[in-house]
PDB file of C-alpha atoms in Angstrom:
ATOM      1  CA  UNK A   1      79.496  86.761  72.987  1.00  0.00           C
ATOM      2  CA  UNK A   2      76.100  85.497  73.463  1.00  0.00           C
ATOM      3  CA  UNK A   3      75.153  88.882  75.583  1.00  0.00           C
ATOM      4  CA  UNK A   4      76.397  91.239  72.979  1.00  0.00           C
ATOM      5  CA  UNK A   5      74.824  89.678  70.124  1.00  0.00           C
ATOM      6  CA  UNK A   6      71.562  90.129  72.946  1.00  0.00           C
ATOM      7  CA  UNK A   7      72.057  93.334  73.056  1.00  0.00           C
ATOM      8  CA  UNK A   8      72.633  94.060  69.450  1.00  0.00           C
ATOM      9  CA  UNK A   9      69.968  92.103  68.471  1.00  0.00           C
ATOM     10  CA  UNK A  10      67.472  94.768  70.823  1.00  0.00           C
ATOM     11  CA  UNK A  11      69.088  98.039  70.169  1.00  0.00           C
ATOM     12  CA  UNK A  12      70.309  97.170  66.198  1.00  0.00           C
ATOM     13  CA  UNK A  13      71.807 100.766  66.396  1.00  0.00           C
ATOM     14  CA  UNK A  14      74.571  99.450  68.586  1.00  0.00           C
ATOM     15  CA  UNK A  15      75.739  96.852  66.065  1.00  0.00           C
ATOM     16  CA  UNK A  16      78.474  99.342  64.466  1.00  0.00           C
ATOM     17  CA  UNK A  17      79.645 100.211  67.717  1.00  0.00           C
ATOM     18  CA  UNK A  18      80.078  97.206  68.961  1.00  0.00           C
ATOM     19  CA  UNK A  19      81.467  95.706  65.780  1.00  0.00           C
ATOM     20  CA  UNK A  20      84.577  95.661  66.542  1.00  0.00           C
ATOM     21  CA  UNK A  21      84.443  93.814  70.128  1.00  0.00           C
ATOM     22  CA  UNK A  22      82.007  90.877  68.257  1.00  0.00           C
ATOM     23  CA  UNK A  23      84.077  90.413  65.577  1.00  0.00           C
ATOM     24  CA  UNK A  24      86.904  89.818  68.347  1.00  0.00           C
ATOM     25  CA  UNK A  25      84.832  87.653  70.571  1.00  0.00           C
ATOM     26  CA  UNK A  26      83.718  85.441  67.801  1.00  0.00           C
ATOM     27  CA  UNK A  27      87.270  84.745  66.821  1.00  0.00           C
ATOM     28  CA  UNK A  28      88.077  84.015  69.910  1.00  0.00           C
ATOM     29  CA  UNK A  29      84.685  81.522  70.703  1.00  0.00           C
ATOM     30  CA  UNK A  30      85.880  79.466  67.378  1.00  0.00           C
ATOM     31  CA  UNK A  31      89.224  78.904  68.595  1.00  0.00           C
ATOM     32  CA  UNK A  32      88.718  78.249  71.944  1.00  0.00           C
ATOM     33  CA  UNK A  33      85.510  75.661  70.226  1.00  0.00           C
ATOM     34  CA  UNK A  34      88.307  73.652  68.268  1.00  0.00           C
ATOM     35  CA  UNK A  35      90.570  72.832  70.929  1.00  0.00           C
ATOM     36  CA  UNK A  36      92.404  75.756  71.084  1.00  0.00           C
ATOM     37  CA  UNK A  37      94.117  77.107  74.355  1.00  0.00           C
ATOM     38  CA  UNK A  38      95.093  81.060  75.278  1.00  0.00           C
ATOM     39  CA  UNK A  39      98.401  80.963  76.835  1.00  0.00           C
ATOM     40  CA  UNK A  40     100.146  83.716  77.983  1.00  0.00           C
ATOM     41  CA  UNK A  41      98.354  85.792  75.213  1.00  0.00           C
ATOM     42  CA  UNK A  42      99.606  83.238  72.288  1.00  0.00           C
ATOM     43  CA  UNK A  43      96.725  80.468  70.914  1.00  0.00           C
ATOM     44  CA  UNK A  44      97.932  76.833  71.012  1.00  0.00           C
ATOM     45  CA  UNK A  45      96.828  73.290  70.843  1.00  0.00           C
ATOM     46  CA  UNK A  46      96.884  71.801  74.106  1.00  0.00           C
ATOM     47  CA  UNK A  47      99.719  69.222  72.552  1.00  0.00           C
ATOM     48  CA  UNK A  48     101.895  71.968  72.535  1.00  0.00           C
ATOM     49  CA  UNK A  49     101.063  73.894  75.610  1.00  0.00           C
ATOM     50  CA  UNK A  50     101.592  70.560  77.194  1.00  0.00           C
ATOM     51  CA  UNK A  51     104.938  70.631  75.740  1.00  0.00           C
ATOM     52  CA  UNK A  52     105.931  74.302  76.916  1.00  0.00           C
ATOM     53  CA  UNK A  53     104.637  73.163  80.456  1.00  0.00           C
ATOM     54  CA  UNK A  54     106.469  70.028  80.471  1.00  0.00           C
ATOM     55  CA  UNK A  55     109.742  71.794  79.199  1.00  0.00           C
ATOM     56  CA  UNK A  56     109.520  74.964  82.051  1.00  0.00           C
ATOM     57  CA  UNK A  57     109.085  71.835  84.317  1.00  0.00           C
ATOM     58  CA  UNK A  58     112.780  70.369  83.506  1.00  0.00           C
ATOM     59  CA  UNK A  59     114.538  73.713  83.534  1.00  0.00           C
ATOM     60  CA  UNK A  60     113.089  74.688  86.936  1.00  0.00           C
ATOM     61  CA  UNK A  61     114.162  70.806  88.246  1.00  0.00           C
ATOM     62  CA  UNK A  62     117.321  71.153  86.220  1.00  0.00           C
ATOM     63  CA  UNK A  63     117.486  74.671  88.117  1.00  0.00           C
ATOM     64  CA  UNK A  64     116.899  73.262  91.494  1.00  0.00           C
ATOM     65  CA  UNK A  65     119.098  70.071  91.505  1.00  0.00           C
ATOM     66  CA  UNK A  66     122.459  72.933  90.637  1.00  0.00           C
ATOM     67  CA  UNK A  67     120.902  74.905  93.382  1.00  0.00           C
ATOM     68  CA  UNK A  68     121.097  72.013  95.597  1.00  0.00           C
ATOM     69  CA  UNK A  69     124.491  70.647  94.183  1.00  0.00           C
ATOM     70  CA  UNK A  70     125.623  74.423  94.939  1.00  0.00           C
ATOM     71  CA  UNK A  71     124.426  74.361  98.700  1.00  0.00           C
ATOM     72  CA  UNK A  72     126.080  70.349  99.290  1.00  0.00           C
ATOM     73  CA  UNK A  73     129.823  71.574  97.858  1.00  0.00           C
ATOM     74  CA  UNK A  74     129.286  74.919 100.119  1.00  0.00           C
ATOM     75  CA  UNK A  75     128.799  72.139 102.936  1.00  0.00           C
ATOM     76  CA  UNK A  76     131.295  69.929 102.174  1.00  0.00           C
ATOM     77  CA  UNK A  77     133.828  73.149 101.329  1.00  0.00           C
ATOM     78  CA  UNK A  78     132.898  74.296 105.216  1.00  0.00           C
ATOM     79  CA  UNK A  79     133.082  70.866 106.386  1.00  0.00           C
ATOM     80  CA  UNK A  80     137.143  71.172 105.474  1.00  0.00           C
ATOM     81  CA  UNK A  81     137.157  74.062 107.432  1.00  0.00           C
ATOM     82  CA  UNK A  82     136.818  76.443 104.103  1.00  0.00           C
ATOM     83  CA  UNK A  83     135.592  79.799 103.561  1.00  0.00           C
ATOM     84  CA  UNK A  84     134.469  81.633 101.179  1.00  0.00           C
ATOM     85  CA  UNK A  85     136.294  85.291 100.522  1.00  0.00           C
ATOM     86  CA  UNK A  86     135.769  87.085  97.433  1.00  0.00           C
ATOM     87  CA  UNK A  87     133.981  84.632  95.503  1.00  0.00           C
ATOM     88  CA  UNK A  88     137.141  81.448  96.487  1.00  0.00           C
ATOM     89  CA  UNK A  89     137.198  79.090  99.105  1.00  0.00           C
ATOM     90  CA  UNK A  90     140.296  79.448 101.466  1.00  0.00           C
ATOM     91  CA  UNK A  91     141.776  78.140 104.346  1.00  0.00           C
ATOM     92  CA  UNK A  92     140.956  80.571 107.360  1.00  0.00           C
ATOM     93  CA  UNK A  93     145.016  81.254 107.419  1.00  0.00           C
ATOM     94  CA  UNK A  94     145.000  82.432 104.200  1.00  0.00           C
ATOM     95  CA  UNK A  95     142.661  84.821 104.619  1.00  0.00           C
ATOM     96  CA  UNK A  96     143.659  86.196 107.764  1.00  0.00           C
ATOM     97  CA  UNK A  97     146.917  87.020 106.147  1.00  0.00           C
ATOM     98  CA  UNK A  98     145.188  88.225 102.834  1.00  0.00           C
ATOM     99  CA  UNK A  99     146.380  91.603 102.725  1.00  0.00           C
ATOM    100  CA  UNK A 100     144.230  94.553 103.937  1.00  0.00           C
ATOM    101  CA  UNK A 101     144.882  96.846 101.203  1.00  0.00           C
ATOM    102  CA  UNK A 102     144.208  94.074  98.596  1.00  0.00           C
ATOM    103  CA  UNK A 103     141.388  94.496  95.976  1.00  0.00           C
ATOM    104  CA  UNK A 104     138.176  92.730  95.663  1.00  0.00           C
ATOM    105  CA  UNK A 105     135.534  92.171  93.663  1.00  0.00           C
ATOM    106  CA  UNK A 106     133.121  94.662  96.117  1.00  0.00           C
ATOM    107  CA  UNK A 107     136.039  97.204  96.649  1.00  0.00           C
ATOM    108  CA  UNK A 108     136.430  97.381  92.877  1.00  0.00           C
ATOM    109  CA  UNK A 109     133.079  97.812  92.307  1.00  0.00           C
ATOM    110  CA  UNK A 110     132.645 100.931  94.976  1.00  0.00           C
ATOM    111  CA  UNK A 111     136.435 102.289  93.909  1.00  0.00           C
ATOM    112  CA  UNK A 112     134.340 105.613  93.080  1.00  0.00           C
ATOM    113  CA  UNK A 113     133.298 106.005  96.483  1.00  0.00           C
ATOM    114  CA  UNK A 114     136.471 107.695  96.917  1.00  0.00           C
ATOM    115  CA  UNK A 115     135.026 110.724  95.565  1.00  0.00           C
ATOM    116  CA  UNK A 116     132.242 110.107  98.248  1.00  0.00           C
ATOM    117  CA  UNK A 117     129.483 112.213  96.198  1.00  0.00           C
ATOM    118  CA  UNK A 118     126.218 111.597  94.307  1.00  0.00           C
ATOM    119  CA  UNK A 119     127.527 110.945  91.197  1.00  0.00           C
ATOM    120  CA  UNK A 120     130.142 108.596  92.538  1.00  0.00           C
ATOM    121  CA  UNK A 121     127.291 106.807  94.529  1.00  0.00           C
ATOM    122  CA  UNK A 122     125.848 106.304  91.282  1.00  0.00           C
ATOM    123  CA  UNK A 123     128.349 104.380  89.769  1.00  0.00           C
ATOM    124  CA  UNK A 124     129.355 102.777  92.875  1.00  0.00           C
ATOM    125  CA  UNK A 125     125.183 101.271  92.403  1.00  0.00           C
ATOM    126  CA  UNK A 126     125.891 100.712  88.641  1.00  0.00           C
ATOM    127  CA  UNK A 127     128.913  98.472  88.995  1.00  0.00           C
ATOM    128  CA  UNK A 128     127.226  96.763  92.446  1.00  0.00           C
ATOM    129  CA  UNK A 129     124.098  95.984  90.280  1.00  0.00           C
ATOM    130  CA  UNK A 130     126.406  94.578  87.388  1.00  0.00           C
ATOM    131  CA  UNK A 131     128.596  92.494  89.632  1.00  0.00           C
ATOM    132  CA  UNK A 132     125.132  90.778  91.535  1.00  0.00           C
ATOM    133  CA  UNK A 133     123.513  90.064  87.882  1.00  0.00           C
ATOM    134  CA  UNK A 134     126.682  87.613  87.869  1.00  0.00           C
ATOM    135  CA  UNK A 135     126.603  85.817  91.192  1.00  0.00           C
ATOM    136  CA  UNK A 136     124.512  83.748  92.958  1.00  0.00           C
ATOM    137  CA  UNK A 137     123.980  82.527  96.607  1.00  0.00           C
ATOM    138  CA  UNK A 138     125.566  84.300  99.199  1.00  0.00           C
ATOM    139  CA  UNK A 139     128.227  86.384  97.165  1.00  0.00           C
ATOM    140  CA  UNK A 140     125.200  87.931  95.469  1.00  0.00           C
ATOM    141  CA  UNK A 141     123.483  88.405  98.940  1.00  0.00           C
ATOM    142  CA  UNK A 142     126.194  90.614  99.903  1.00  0.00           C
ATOM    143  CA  UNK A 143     126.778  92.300  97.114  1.00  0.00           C
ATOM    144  CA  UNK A 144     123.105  93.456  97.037  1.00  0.00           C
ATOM    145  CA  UNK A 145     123.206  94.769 100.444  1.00  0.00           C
ATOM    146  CA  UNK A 146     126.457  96.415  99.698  1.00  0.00           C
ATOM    147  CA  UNK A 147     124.439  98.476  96.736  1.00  0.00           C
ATOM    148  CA  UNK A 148     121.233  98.845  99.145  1.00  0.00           C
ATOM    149  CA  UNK A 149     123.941 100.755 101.762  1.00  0.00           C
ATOM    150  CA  UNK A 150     125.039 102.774  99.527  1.00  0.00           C
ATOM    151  CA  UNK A 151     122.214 103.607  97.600  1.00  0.00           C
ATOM    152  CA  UNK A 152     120.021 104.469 100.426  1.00  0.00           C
ATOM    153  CA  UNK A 153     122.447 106.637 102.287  1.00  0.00           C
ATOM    154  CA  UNK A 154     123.184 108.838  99.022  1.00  0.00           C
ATOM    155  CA  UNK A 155     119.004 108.950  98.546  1.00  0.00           C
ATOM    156  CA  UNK A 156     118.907 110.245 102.265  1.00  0.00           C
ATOM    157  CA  UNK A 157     121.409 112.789 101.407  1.00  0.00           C
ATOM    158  CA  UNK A 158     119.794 113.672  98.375  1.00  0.00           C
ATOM    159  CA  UNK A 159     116.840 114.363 100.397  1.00  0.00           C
ATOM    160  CA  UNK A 160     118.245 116.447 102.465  1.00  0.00           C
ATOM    161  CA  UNK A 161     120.022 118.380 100.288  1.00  0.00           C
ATOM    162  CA  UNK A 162     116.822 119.156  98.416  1.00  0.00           C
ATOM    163  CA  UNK A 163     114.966 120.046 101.624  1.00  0.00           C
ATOM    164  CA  UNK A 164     117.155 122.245 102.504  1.00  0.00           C
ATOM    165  CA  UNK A 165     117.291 124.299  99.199  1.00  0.00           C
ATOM    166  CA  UNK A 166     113.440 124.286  99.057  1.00  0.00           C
ATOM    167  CA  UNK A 167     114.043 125.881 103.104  1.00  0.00           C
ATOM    168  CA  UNK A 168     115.360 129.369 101.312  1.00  0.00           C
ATOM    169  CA  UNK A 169     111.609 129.374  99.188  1.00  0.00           C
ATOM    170  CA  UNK A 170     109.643 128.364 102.273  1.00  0.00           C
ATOM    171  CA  UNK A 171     111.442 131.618 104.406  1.00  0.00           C
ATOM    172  CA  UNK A 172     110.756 133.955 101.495  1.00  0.00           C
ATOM    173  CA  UNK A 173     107.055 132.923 101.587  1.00  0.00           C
ATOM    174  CA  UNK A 174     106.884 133.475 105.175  1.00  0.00           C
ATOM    175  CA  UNK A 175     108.648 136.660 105.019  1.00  0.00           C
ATOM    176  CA  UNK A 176     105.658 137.478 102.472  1.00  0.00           C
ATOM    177  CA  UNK A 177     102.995 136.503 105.050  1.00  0.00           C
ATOM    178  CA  UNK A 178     104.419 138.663 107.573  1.00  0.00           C
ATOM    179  CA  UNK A 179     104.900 141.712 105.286  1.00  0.00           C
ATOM    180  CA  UNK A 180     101.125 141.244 104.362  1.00  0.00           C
ATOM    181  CA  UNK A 181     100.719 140.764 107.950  1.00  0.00           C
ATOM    182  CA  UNK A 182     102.174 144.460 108.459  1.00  0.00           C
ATOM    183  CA  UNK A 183      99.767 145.875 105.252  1.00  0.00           C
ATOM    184  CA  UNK A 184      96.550 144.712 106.914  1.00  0.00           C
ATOM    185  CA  UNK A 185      97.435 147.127 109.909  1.00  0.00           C
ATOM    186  CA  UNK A 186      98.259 150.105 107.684  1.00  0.00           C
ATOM    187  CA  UNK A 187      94.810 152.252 107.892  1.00  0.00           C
ATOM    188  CA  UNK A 188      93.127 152.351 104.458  1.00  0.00           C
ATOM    189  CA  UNK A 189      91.112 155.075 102.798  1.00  0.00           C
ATOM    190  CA  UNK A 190      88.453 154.871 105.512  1.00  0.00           C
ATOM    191  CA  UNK A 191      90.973 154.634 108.319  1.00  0.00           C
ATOM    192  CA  UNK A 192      90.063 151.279 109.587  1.00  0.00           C
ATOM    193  CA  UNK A 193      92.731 148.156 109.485  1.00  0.00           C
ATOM    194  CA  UNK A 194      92.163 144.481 109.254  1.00  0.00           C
ATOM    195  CA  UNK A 195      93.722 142.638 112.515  1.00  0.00           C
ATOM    196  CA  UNK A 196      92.161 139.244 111.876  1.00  0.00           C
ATOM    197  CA  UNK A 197      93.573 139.261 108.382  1.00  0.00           C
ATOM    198  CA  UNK A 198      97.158 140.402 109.565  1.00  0.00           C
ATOM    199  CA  UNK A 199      96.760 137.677 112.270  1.00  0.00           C
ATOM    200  CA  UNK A 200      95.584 135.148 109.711  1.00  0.00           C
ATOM    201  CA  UNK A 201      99.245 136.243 107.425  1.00  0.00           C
ATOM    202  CA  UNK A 202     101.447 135.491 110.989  1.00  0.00           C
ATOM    203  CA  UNK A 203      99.909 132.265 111.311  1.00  0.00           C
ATOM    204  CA  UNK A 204     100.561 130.965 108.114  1.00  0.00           C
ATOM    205  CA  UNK A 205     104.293 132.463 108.173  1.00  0.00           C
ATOM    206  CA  UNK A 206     104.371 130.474 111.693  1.00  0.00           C
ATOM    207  CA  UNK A 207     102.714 127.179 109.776  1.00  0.00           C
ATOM    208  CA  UNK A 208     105.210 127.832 106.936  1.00  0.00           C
ATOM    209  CA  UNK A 209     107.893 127.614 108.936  1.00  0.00           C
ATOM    210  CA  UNK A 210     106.920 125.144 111.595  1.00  0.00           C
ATOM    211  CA  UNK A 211     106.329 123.019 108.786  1.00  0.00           C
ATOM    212  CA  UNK A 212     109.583 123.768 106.598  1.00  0.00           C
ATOM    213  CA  UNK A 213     110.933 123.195 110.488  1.00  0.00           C
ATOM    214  CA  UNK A 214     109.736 120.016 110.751  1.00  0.00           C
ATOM    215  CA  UNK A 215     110.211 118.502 106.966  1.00  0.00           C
ATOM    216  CA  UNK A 216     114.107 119.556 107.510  1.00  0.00           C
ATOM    217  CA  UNK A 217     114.357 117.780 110.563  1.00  0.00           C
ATOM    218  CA  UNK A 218     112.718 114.592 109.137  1.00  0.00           C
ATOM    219  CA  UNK A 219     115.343 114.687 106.605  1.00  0.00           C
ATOM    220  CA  UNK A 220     117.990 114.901 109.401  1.00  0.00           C
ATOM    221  CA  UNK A 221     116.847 112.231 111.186  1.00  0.00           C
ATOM    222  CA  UNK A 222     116.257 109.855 108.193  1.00  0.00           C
ATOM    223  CA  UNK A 223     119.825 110.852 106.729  1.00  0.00           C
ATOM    224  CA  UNK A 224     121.303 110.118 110.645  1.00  0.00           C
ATOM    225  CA  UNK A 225     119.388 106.298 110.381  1.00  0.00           C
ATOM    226  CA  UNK A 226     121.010 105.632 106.913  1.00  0.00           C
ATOM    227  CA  UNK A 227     124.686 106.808 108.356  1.00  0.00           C
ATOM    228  CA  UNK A 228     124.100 104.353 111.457  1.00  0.00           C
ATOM    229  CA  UNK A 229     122.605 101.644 109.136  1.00  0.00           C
ATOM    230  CA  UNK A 230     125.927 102.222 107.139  1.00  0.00           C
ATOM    231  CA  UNK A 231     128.041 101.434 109.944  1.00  0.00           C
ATOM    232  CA  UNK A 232     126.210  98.032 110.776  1.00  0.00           C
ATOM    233  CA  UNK A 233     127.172  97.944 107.243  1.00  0.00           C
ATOM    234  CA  UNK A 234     130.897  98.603 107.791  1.00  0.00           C
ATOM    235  CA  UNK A 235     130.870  96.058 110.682  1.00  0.00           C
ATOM    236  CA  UNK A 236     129.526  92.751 108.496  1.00  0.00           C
ATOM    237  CA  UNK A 237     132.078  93.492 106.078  1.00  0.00           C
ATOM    238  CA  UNK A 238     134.763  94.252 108.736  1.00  0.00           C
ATOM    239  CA  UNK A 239     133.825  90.602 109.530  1.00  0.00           C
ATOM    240  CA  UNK A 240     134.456  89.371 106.242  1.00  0.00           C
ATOM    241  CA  UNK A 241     138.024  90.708 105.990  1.00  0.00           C
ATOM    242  CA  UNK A 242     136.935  93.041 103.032  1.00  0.00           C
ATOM    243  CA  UNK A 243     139.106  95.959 104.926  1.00  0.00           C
ATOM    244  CA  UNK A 244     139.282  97.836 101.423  1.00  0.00           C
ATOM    245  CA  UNK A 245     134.939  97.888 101.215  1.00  0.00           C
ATOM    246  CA  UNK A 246     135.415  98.317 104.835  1.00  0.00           C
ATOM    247  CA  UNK A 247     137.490 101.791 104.206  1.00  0.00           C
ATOM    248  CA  UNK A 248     135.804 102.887 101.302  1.00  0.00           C
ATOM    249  CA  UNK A 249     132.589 103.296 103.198  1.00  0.00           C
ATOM    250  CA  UNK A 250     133.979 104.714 106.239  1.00  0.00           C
ATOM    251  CA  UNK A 251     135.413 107.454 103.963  1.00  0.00           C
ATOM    252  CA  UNK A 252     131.777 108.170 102.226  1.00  0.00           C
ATOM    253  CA  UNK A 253     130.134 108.088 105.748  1.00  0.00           C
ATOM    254  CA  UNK A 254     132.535 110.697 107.023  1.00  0.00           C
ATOM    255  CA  UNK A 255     132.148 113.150 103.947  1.00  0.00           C
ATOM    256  CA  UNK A 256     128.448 112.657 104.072  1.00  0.00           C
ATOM    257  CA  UNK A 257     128.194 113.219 108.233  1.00  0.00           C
ATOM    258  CA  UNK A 258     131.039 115.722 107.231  1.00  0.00           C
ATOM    259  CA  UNK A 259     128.360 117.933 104.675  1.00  0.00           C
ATOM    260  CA  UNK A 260     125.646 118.096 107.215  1.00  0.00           C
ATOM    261  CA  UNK A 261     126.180 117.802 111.070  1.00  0.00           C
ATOM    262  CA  UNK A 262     128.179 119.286 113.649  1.00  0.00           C
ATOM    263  CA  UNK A 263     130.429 116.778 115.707  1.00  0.00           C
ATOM    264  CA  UNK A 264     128.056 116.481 118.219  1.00  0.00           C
ATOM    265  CA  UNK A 265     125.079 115.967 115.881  1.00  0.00           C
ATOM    266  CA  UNK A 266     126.775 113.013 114.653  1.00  0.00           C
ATOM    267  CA  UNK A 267     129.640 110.986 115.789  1.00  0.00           C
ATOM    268  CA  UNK A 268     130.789 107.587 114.348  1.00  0.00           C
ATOM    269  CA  UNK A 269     130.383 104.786 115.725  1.00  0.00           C
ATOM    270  CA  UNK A 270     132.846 102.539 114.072  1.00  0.00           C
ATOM    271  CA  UNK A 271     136.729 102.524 115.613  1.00  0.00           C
ATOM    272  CA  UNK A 272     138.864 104.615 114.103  1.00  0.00           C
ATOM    273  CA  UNK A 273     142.251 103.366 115.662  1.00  0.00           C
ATOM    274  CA  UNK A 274     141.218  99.919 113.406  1.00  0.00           C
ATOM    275  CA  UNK A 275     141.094 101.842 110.384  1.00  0.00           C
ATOM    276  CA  UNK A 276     143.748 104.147 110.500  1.00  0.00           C
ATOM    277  CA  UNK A 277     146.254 101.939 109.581  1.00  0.00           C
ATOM    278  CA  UNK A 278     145.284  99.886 106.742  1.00  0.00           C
ATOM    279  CA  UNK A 279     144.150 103.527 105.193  1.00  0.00           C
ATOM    280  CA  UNK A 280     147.707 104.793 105.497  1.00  0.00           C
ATOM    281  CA  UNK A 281     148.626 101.701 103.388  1.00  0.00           C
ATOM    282  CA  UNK A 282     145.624 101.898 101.353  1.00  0.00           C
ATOM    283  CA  UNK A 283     145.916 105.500 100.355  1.00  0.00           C
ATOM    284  CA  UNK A 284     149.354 105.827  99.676  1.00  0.00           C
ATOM    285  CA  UNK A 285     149.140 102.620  96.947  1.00  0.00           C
ATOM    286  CA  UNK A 286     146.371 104.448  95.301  1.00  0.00           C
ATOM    287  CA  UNK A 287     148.770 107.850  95.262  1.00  0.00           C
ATOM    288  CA  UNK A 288     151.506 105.664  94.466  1.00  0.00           C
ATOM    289  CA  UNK A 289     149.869 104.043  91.442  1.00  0.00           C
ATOM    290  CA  UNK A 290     151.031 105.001  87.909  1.00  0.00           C
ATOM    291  CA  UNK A 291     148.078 107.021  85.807  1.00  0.00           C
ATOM    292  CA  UNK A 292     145.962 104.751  83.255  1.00  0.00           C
TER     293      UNK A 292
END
């Protein structure tokens, strides 16, 4: 404040234009000159910022001792020889003879998988997002790498499938270098041709598609890395018993490999024989089920 009234004070023709910012500065000099604090772009006495402080301070401690009640009755659950499958504890029998086909909270929340396309990735996110917002701890750990899997491999694919429709511009515009490539060597009206500027049009048909080459296969490989990444996936949840989460994004691997690579450009990884099974079942309850 001190500097602008300086200033004004030597070049008086600034005053109006800087009337605006004095005005503001002054306000704030007398509040912050009566005790007044700025906090978090609100003015306060320092009684009652004292007051917010003090009251942020018990809900983070109030926060921390249910976090660490959470983590003790985890313990003590695991201690009895517990675990934890679809948000309940159970008894390590019971959920080895929890039925494969049954429904979760995860499977129900990628059910649109089925469809195994963009827009069912989408919703498959949607509802993973949702479901998270409501957990905490570990439940919520998986359930946010369960919507990271997905949504990556669909963004991968979406990648790719926009590279490769911006491929058919890229071989047009070569196919225009080239045919002005073939125009330079036509004689002109003096009977003289250009071969540095029809060999300047083949190189940049060559660059255009070494470098349309290039992007594609970038897109390949990045799209093959989110498929394999998928599968570790598929194996932690395989782990968990969640066969139906398990199945669901086997299927959506396969129609994405399916969409863009040979056989031999991609083969999965995961065991099919342990799958093929508990999709039978799985598949014929969903055909089985009566419409909504």
């Amino acid at each position: 404040l001190a500097a602008v009234r300086e200033f004004t004070a030597r070049y008086p023709k600034s005053a109006p234009l800087l009337e605006n910012q004095t005005a503001a500065l002054t306000a704030h000099v007398s509040r912050f000159a009566v005790g007044e604090i700025r906090f978090e772009g609100a003015w306060m006495s320092k009684r009652e910022l004292t007051g917010i402080l003090d009251a942020r301070k018990r809900e983070s401690d109030a926060s921390e001792r249910v976090e660490v009640e959470k983590r003790v009755q985890e313990a003590s659950q695991r201690d009895k020889g517990l675990v934890l499958h679809d948000g309940k504890w159970k008894t390590k029998q019971a959920v080895e003879q929890f039925p494969p086909e049954a429904t979760t909270e995860l499977s129900e929340a990628i059910e649109p998988l089925w469809n195994g396309d963009l827009q069912a990735a989408k919703f498959a996110v949607k509802n993973l997002t949702d479901l998270a917002s409501r957990q905490t701890g570990a439940p919520k750990v998986r359930t946010e790498r369960l919507m990271l899997a997905v949504r990556n491999l669909f963004a991968a694919e979406a990648r790719l499938t926009q590279r490769t429709i911006a491929r058919a511009g890229d071989t047009l515009e070569a196919a225009k270098h080239e045919q002005n490539a073939k125009m330079w060597l036509i004689p002109n009206g003096f009977g003289s041709v250009s071969e540095n500027a029809a060999r300047e049009s083949r190189e940049k048909a060559r660059e255009v598609r070494q470098n349309s080459a290039d992007q594609l296969a970038l897109c390949k490989r990045e799209l093959i890395d989110q498929l394999r990444e998928t599968e570790v996936v598929i194996g932690d949840f395989h782990k968990l018993q969640e066969h139906r989460v398990v199945l669901i994004l086997a299927e959506a691997v396969r129609a994405v490999s399916t969409r863009h690579f040979t056989a031999d450009e991609f083969r999965s990884g995961f065991p099919e024989k342990s799958l093929a099974s508990i999709r039978e079942r799985i598949i014929r309850d969903r055909d089985s089920a009566p419409a909504p």
